[in-house]
Tab-separated table of C-alpha atoms in Angstrom:
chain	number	residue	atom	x	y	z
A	25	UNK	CA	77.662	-34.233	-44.970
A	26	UNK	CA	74.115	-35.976	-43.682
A	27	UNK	CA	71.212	-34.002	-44.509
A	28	UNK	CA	70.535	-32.303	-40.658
A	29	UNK	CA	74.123	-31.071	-40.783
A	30	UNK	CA	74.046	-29.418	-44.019
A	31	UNK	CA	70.728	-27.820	-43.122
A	32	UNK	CA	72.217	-26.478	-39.652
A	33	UNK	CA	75.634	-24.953	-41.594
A	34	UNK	CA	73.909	-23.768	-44.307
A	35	UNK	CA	73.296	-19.919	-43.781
A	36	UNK	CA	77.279	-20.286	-42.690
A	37	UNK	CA	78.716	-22.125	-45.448
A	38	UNK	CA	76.762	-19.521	-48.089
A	39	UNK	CA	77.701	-16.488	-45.954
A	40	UNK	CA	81.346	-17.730	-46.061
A	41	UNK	CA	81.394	-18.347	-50.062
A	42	UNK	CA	81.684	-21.838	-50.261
A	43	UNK	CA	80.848	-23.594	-53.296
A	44	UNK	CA	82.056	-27.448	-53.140
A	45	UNK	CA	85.015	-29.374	-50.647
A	46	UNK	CA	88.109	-29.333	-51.607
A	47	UNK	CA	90.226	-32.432	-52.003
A	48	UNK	CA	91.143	-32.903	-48.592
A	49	UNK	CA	87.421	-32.023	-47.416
A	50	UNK	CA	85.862	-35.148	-49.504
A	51	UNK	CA	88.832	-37.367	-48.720
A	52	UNK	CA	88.942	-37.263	-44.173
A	53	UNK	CA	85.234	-36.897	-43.939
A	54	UNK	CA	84.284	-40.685	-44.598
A	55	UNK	CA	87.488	-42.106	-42.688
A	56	UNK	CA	87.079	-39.484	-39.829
A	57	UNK	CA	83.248	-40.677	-38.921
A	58	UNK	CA	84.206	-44.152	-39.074
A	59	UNK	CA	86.825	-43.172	-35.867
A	60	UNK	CA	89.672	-44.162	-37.873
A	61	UNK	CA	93.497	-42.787	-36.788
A	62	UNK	CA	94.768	-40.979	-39.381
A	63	UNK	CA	97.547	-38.821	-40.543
A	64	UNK	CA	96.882	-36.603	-42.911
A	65	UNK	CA	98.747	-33.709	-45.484
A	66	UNK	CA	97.647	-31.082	-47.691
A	67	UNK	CA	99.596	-27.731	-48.407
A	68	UNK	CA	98.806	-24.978	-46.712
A	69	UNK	CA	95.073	-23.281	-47.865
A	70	UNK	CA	94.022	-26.320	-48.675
A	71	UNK	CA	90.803	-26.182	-46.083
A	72	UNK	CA	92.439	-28.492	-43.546
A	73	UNK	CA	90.368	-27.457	-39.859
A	74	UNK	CA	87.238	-27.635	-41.850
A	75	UNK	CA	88.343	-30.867	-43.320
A	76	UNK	CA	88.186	-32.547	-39.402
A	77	UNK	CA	85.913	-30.472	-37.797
A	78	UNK	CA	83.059	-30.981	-40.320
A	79	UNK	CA	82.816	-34.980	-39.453
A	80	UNK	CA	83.501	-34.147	-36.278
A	81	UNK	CA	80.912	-32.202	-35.160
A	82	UNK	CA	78.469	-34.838	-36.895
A	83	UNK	CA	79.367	-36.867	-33.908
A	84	UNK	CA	79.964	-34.751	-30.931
A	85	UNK	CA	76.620	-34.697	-28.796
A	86	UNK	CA	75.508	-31.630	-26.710
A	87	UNK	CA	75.657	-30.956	-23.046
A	88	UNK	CA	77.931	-34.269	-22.936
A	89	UNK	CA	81.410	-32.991	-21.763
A	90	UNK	CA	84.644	-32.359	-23.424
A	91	UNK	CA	84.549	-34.836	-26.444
A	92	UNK	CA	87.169	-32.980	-28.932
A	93	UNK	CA	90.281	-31.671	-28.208
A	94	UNK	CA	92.377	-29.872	-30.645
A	95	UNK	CA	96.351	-28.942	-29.596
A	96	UNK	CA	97.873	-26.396	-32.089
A	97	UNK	CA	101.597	-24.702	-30.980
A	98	UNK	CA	101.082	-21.230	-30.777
A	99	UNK	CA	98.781	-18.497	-29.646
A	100	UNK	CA	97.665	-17.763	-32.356
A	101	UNK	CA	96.752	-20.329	-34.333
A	102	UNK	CA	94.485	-21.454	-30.945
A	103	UNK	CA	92.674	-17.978	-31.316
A	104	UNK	CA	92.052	-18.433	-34.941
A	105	UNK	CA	90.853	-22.271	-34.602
A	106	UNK	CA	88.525	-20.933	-31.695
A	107	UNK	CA	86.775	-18.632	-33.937
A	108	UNK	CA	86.559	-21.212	-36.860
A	109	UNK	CA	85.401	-23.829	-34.502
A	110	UNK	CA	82.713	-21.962	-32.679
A	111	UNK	CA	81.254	-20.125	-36.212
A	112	UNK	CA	80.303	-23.767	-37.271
A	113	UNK	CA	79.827	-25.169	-33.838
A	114	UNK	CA	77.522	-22.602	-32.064
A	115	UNK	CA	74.313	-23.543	-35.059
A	116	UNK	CA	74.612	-27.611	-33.899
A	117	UNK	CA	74.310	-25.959	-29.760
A	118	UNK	CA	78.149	-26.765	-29.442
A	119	UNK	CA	80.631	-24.584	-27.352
A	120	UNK	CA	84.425	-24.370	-28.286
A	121	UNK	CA	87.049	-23.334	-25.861
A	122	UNK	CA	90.377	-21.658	-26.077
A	123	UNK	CA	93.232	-22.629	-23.585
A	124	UNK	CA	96.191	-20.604	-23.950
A	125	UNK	CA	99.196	-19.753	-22.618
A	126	UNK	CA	99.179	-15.642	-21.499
A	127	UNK	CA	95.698	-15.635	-20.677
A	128	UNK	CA	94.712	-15.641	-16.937
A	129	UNK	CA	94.490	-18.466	-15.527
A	130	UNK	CA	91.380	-18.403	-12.744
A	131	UNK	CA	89.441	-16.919	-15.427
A	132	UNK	CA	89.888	-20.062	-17.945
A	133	UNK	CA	89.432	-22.790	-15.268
A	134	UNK	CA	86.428	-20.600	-14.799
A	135	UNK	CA	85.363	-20.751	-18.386
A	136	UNK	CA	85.522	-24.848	-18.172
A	137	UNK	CA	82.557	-25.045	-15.661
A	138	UNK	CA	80.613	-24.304	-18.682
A	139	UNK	CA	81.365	-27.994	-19.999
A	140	UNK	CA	82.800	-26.967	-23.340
A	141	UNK	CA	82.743	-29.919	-25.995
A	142	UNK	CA	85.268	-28.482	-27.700
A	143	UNK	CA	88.850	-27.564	-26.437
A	144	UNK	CA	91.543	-25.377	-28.597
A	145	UNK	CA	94.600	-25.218	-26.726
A	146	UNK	CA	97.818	-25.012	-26.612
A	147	UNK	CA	100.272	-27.505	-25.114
A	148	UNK	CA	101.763	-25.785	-22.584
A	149	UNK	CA	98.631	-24.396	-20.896
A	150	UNK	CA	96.843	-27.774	-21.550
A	151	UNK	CA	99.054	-29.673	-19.529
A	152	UNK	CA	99.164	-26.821	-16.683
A	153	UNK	CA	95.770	-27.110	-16.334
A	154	UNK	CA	95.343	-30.352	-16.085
A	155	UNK	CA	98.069	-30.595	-13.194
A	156	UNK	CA	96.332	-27.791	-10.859
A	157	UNK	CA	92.764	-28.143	-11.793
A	158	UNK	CA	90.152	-31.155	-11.783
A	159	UNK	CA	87.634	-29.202	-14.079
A	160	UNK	CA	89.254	-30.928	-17.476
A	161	UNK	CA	87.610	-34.656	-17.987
A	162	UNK	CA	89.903	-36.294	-20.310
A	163	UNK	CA	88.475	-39.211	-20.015
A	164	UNK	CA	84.978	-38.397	-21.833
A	165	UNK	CA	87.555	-37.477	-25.145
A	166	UNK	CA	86.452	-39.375	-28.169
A	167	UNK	CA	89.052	-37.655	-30.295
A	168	UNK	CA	92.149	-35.582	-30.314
A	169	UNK	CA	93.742	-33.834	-33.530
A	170	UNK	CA	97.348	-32.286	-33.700
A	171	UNK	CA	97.069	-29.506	-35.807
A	172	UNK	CA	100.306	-28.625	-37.640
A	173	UNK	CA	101.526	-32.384	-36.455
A	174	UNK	CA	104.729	-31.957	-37.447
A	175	UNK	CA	105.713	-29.317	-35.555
A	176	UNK	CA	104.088	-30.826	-32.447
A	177	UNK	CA	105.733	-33.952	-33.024
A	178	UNK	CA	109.075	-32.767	-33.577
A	179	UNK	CA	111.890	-34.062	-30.428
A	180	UNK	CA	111.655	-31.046	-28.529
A	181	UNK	CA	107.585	-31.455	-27.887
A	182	UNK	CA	107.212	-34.963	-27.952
A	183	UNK	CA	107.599	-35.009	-24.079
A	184	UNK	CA	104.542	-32.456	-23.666
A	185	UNK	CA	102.615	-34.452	-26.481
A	186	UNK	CA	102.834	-37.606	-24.829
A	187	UNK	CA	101.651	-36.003	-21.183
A	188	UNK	CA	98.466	-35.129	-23.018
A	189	UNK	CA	98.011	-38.725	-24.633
A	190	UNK	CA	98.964	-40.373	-21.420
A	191	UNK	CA	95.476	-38.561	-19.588
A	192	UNK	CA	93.241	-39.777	-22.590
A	193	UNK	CA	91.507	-42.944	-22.610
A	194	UNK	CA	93.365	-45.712	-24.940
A	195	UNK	CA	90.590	-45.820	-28.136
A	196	UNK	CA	90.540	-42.199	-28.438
A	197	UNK	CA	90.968	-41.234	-31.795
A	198	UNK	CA	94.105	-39.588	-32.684
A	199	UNK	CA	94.353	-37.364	-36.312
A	200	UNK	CA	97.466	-35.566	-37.288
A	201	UNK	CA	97.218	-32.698	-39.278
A	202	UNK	CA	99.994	-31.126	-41.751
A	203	UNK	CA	100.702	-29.581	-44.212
A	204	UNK	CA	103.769	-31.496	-45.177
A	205	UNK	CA	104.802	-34.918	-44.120
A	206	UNK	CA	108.195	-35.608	-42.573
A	207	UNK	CA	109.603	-38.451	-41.219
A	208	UNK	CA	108.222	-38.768	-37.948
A	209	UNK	CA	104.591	-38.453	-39.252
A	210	UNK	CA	105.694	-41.144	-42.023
A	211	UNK	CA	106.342	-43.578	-38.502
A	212	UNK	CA	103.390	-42.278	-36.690
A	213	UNK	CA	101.757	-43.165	-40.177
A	214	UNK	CA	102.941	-47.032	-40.251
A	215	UNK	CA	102.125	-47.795	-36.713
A	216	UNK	CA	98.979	-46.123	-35.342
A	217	UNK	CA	97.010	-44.591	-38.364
A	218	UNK	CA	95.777	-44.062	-42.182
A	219	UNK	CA	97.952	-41.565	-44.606
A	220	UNK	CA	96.236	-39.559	-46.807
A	221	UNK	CA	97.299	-37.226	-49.217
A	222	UNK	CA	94.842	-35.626	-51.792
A	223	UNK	CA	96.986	-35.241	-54.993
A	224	UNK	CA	97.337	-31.572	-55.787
A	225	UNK	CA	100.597	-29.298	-56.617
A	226	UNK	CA	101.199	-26.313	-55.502
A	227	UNK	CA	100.744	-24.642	-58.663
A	228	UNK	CA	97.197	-25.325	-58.131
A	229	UNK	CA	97.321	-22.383	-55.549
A	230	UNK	CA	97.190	-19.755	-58.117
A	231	UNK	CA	101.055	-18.933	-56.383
A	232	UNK	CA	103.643	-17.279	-58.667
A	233	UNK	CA	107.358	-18.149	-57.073
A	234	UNK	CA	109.583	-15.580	-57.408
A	235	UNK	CA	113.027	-14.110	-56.627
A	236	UNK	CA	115.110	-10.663	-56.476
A	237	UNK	CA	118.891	-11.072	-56.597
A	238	UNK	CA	119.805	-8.631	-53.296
A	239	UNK	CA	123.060	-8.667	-51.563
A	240	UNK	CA	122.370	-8.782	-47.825
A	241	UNK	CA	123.268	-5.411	-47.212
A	242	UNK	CA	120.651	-3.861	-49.017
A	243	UNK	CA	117.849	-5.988	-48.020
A	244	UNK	CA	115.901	-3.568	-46.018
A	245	UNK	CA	116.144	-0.972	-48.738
A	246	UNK	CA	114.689	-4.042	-51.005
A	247	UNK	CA	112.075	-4.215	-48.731
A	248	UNK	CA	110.900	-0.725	-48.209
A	249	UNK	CA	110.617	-0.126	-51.920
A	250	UNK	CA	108.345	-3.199	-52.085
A	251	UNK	CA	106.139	-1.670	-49.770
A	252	UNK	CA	105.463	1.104	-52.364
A	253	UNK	CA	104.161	-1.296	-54.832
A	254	UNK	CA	100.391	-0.938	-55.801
A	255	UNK	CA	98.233	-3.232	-53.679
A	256	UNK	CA	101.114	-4.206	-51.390
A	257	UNK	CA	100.028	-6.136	-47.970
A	258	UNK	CA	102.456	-9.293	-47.038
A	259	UNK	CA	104.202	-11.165	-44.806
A	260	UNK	CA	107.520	-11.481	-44.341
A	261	UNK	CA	110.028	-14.168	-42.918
A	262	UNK	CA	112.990	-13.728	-41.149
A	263	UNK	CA	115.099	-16.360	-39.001
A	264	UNK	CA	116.193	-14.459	-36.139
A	265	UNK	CA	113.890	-12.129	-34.442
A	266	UNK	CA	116.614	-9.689	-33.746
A	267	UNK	CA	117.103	-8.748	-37.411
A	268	UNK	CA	113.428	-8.797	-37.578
A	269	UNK	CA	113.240	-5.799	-35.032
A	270	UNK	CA	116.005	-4.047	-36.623
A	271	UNK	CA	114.379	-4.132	-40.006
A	272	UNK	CA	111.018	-2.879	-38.447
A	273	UNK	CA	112.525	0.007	-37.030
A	274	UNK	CA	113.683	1.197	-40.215
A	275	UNK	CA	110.993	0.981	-41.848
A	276	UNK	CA	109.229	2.811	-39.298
A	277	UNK	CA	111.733	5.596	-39.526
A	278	UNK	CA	111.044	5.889	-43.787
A	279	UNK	CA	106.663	5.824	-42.709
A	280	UNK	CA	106.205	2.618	-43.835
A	281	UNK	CA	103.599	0.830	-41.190
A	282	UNK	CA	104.443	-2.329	-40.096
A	283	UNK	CA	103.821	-5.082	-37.132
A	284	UNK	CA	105.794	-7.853	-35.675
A	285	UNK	CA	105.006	-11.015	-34.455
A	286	UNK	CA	107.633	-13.449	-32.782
A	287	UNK	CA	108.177	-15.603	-29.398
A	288	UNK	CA	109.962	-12.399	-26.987
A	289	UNK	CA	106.551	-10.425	-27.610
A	290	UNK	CA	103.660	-10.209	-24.720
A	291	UNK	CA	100.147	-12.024	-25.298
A	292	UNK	CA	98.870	-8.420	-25.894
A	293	UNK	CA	101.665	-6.939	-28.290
A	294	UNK	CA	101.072	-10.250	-30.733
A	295	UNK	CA	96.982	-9.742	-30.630
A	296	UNK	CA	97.686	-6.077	-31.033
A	297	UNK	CA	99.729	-7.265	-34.451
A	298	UNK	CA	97.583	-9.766	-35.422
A	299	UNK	CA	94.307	-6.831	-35.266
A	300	UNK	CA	96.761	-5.022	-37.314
A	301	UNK	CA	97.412	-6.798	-40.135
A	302	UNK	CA	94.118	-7.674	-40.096
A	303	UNK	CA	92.484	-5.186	-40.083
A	304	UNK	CA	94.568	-3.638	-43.025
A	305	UNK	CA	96.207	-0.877	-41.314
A	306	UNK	CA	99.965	-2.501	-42.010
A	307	UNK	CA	101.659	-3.236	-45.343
A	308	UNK	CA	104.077	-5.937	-43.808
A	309	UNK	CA	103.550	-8.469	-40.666
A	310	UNK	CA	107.058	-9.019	-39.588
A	311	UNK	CA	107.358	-13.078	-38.296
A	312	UNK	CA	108.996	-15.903	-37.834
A	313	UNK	CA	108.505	-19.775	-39.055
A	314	UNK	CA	107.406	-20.318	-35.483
A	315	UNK	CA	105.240	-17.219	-34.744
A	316	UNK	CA	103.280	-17.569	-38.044
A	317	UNK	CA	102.872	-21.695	-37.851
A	318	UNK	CA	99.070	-22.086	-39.302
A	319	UNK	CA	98.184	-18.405	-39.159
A	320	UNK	CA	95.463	-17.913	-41.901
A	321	UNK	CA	95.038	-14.274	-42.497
A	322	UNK	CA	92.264	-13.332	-45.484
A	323	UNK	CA	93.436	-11.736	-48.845
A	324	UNK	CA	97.196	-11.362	-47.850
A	325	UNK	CA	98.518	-11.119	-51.772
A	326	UNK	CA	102.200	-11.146	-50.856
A	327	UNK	CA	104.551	-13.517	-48.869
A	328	UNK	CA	108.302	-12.247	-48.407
A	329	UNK	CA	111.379	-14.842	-47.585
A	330	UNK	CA	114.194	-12.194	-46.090
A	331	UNK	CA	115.688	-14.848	-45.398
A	332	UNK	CA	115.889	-17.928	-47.030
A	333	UNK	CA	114.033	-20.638	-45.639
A	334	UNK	CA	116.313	-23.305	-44.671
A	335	UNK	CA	114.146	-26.605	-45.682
A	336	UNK	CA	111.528	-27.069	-48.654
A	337	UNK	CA	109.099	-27.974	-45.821
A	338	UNK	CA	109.823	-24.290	-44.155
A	339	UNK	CA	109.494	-22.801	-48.190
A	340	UNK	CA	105.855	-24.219	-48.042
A	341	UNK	CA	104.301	-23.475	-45.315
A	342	UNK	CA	105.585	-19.314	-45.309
A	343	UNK	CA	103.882	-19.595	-49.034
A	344	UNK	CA	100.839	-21.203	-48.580
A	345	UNK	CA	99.961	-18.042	-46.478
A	346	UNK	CA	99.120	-16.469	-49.643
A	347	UNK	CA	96.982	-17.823	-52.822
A	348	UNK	CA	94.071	-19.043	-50.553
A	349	UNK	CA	90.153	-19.436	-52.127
A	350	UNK	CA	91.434	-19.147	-55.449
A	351	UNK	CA	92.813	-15.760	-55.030
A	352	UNK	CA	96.575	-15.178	-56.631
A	353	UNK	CA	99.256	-14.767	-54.618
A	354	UNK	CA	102.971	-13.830	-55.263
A	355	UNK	CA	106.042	-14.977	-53.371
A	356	UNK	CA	108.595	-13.198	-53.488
A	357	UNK	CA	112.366	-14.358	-52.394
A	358	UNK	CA	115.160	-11.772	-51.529
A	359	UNK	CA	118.321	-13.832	-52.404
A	360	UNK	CA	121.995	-13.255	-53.020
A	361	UNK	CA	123.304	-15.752	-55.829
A	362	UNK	CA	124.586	-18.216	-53.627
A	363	UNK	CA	121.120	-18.291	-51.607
A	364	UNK	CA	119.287	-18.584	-55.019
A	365	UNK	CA	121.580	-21.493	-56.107
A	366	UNK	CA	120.375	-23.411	-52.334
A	367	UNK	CA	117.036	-22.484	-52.892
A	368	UNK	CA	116.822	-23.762	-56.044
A	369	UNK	CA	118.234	-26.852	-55.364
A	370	UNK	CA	115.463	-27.127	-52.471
A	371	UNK	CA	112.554	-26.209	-54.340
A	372	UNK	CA	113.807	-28.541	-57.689
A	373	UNK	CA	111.980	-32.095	-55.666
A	374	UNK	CA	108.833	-29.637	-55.015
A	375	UNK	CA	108.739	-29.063	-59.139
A	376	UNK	CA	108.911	-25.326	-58.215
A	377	UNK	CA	110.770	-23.125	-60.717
A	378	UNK	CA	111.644	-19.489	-59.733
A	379	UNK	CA	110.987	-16.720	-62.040
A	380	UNK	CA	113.659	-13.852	-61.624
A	381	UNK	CA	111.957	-10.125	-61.115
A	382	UNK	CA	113.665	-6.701	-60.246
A	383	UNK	CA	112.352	-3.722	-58.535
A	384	UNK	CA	111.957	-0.840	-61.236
A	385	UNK	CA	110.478	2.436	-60.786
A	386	UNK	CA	107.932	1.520	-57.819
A	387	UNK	CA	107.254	-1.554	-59.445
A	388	UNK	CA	108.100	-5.656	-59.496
A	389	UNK	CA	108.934	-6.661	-62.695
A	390	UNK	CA	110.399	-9.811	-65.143
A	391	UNK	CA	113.771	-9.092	-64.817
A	392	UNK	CA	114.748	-9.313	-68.688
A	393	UNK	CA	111.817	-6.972	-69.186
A	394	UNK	CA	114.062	-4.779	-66.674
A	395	UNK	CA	117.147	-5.040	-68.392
A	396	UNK	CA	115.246	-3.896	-71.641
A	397	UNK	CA	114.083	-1.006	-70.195
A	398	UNK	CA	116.858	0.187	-68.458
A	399	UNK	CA	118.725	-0.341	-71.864
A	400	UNK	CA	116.218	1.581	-74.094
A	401	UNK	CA	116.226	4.584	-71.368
A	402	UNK	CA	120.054	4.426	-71.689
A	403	UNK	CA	120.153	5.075	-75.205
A	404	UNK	CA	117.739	7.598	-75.103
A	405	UNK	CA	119.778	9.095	-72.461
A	406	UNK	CA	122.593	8.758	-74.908
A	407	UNK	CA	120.353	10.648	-77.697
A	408	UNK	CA	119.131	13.271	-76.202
A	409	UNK	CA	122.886	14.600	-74.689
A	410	UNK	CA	123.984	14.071	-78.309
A	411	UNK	CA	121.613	16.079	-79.403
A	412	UNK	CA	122.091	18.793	-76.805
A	413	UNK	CA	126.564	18.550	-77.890
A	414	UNK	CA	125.377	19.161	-81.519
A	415	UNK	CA	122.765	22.246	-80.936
A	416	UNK	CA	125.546	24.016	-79.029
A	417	UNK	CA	127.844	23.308	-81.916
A	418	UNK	CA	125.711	24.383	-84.370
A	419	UNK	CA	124.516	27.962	-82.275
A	420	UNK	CA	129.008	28.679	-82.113
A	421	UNK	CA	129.115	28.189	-86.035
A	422	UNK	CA	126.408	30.718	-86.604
A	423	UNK	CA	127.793	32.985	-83.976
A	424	UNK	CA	130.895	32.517	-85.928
């Protein structure tokens, strides 16, 4: 960083703990001044906005006009990227904006006479906007970044992505975010920009990987009694949002707090969730691969696969939600054997080895240890009712 910027984002960067940049940090901010295209992946907690948006805001000038645009894919990711923008853009006089879909609509086109230089948005609300109203100038865009690229990119939004493109000016500069690299970011890669990808394994997350043999039946039972464990706050996957409601209602019925965030819910019922977890006043934030794309929420120790994720990609990103600043995290997977044999064989190209746990008496535990312990309390069990047989025995013969 020059010498003006660090000076400016000082008071932030000590108030927010920071000590030095991470990998991805030191490697995008040369390239990224210099305006080149790049695509670009580190796992999940890695520091990724900050590693674009400090080099860009080095070049964005005040009072100029929209000059960055950032697309992200859901809700809320856009609300979280509009607070981390504007914390380190309001000291440099810069103004972030958040465009999503939910929100009413007068009142955003509203919001854009103030001449942002910064828009968050989503696709979807982006590209509405831009078809009814006249007060977005994408011409004045030096820069566009597609944060979690390769969801954005995927078949299904390429159509929207390349509606937004089409309005930008042809040098813009064009980064792609991720935090892992598939194949259409390997093309994007080749023809329009610069890969880079800071070496560092996941294990450098501070992440244990775990797993609990469960048959399906009983995982909701698996899950309540991990919600009883010491310290307990985590998310937790499913794939299809109506066994994600079903679960959440029986929890509810045992007392056991919990939100949910997926697709079917209103903008208010997923800001009401996201307040919730928070804030701390949940143990478990239901979600989905979807719902939870990018969400960063502070301290969150545990991350919970109900189901199994179906791609090593989709194993990743759910469990770089935990183990962020150097903090430890646990992931925890509840698997049948045939679902721990799959995820193995997933995870064995990532050069992640599960470690087996059981739940025992309100707590997680190595399952051998488990086994022990349940042995040992066996044979005690077996003691003490042998030793119960023989004092009755003995009180007959002196009756006798």
């Amino acid at each position: 960083m020059t010498q003006q910027l660090l000076k400016a984002l000082e008071p932030i960067w000590k108030q927010q703990g920071y000590q030095a940049m991470t990998p991805i940090q030191e490697e995008l901010y040369q390239p990224i001044k210099e305006g080149k295209n790049i695509v670009a992946t580190s796992p999940t907690g890695t520091g990724k906005t900050l590693a674009y948006l400090w080099p860009l805001l080095e070049e964005i000038q005040p009072q100029k006009g929209l000059q960055l645009l950032i697309i992200a894919p859901s809700q809320e990711l856009v609300s979280q990227l509009g607070d981390v923008v504007n914390l380190w853009a309001t000291p440099l006089n810069l103004k972030g904006q958040i465009l999503l879909g939910g929100a009413n609509f007068k009142r955003q086109v509203d919001a854009l006479k103030a001449k942002p230089e910064i828009i968050i948005a989503t696709p979807g609300r982006l590209n509405e906007l831009a078809e009814k109203s006249s007060k977005l100038k994408f011409h004045l865009v030096k820069t566009i970044v597609f944060d979690e690229a390769d969801y954005l990119m995927n078949p299904e939004h390429r159509q929207s992505m390349a509606k937004i493109t089409k309005r930008l000016m042809r040098d813009v500069q064009k980064i792609w975010i991720s935090a892992t690299l598939n194949d259409t970011l390997r093309q994007i890669a080749q023809k329009e920009g610069e890969l880079i990808q800071p070496e560092q394994t996941h294990h450098d997350l501070a992440i244990k990987h775990q797993y609990v043999l469960t048959p399906n039946r009983k995982k909701s039972d698996a899950l309540r009694r991990l919600a009883h464990i010491d310290g307990m706050k985590g998310m937790v996957f499913f794939d299809q949002v109506h066994e994600l409601e079903k679960t959440a209602a029986k929890l509810v019925h045992h007392g056991i707090p919990v939100a949910a965030l997926h697709s079917d819910l209103s903008k208010q019922e997923r800001e009401l969730a996201m307040r919730l977890i928070h804030s701390g006043q949940v143990t478990f934030l239901l979600t989905t691969d979807v719902a939870a794309r990018g969400l960063d929420i502070g301290d969150l120790p545990f991350i919970i696969h109900f189901n199994k994720p179906r791609t090593s990609d989709s194993y990743l990103h759910r469990s770089g939600r935990t183990g962020r600043s150097g903090k430890k995290g646990q992931v925890i997977s509840l698997v049948n054997e045939q679902e721990l044999k799959d995820l193995q064989d997933l995870l064995q190209s990532e050069g992640i080895a599960l470690e087996a746990q059981a739940l025992y008496e309100g707590q997680i535990e190595g399952a051998d240890q488990v086994r022990r312990k349940k042995k040992n309390k066996t044979k005690h069990k077996h003691r003490k009712n042998k030793g119960k047989k023989r004092s009755k025995k003995q009180r007959k013969n002196k009756k006798g």
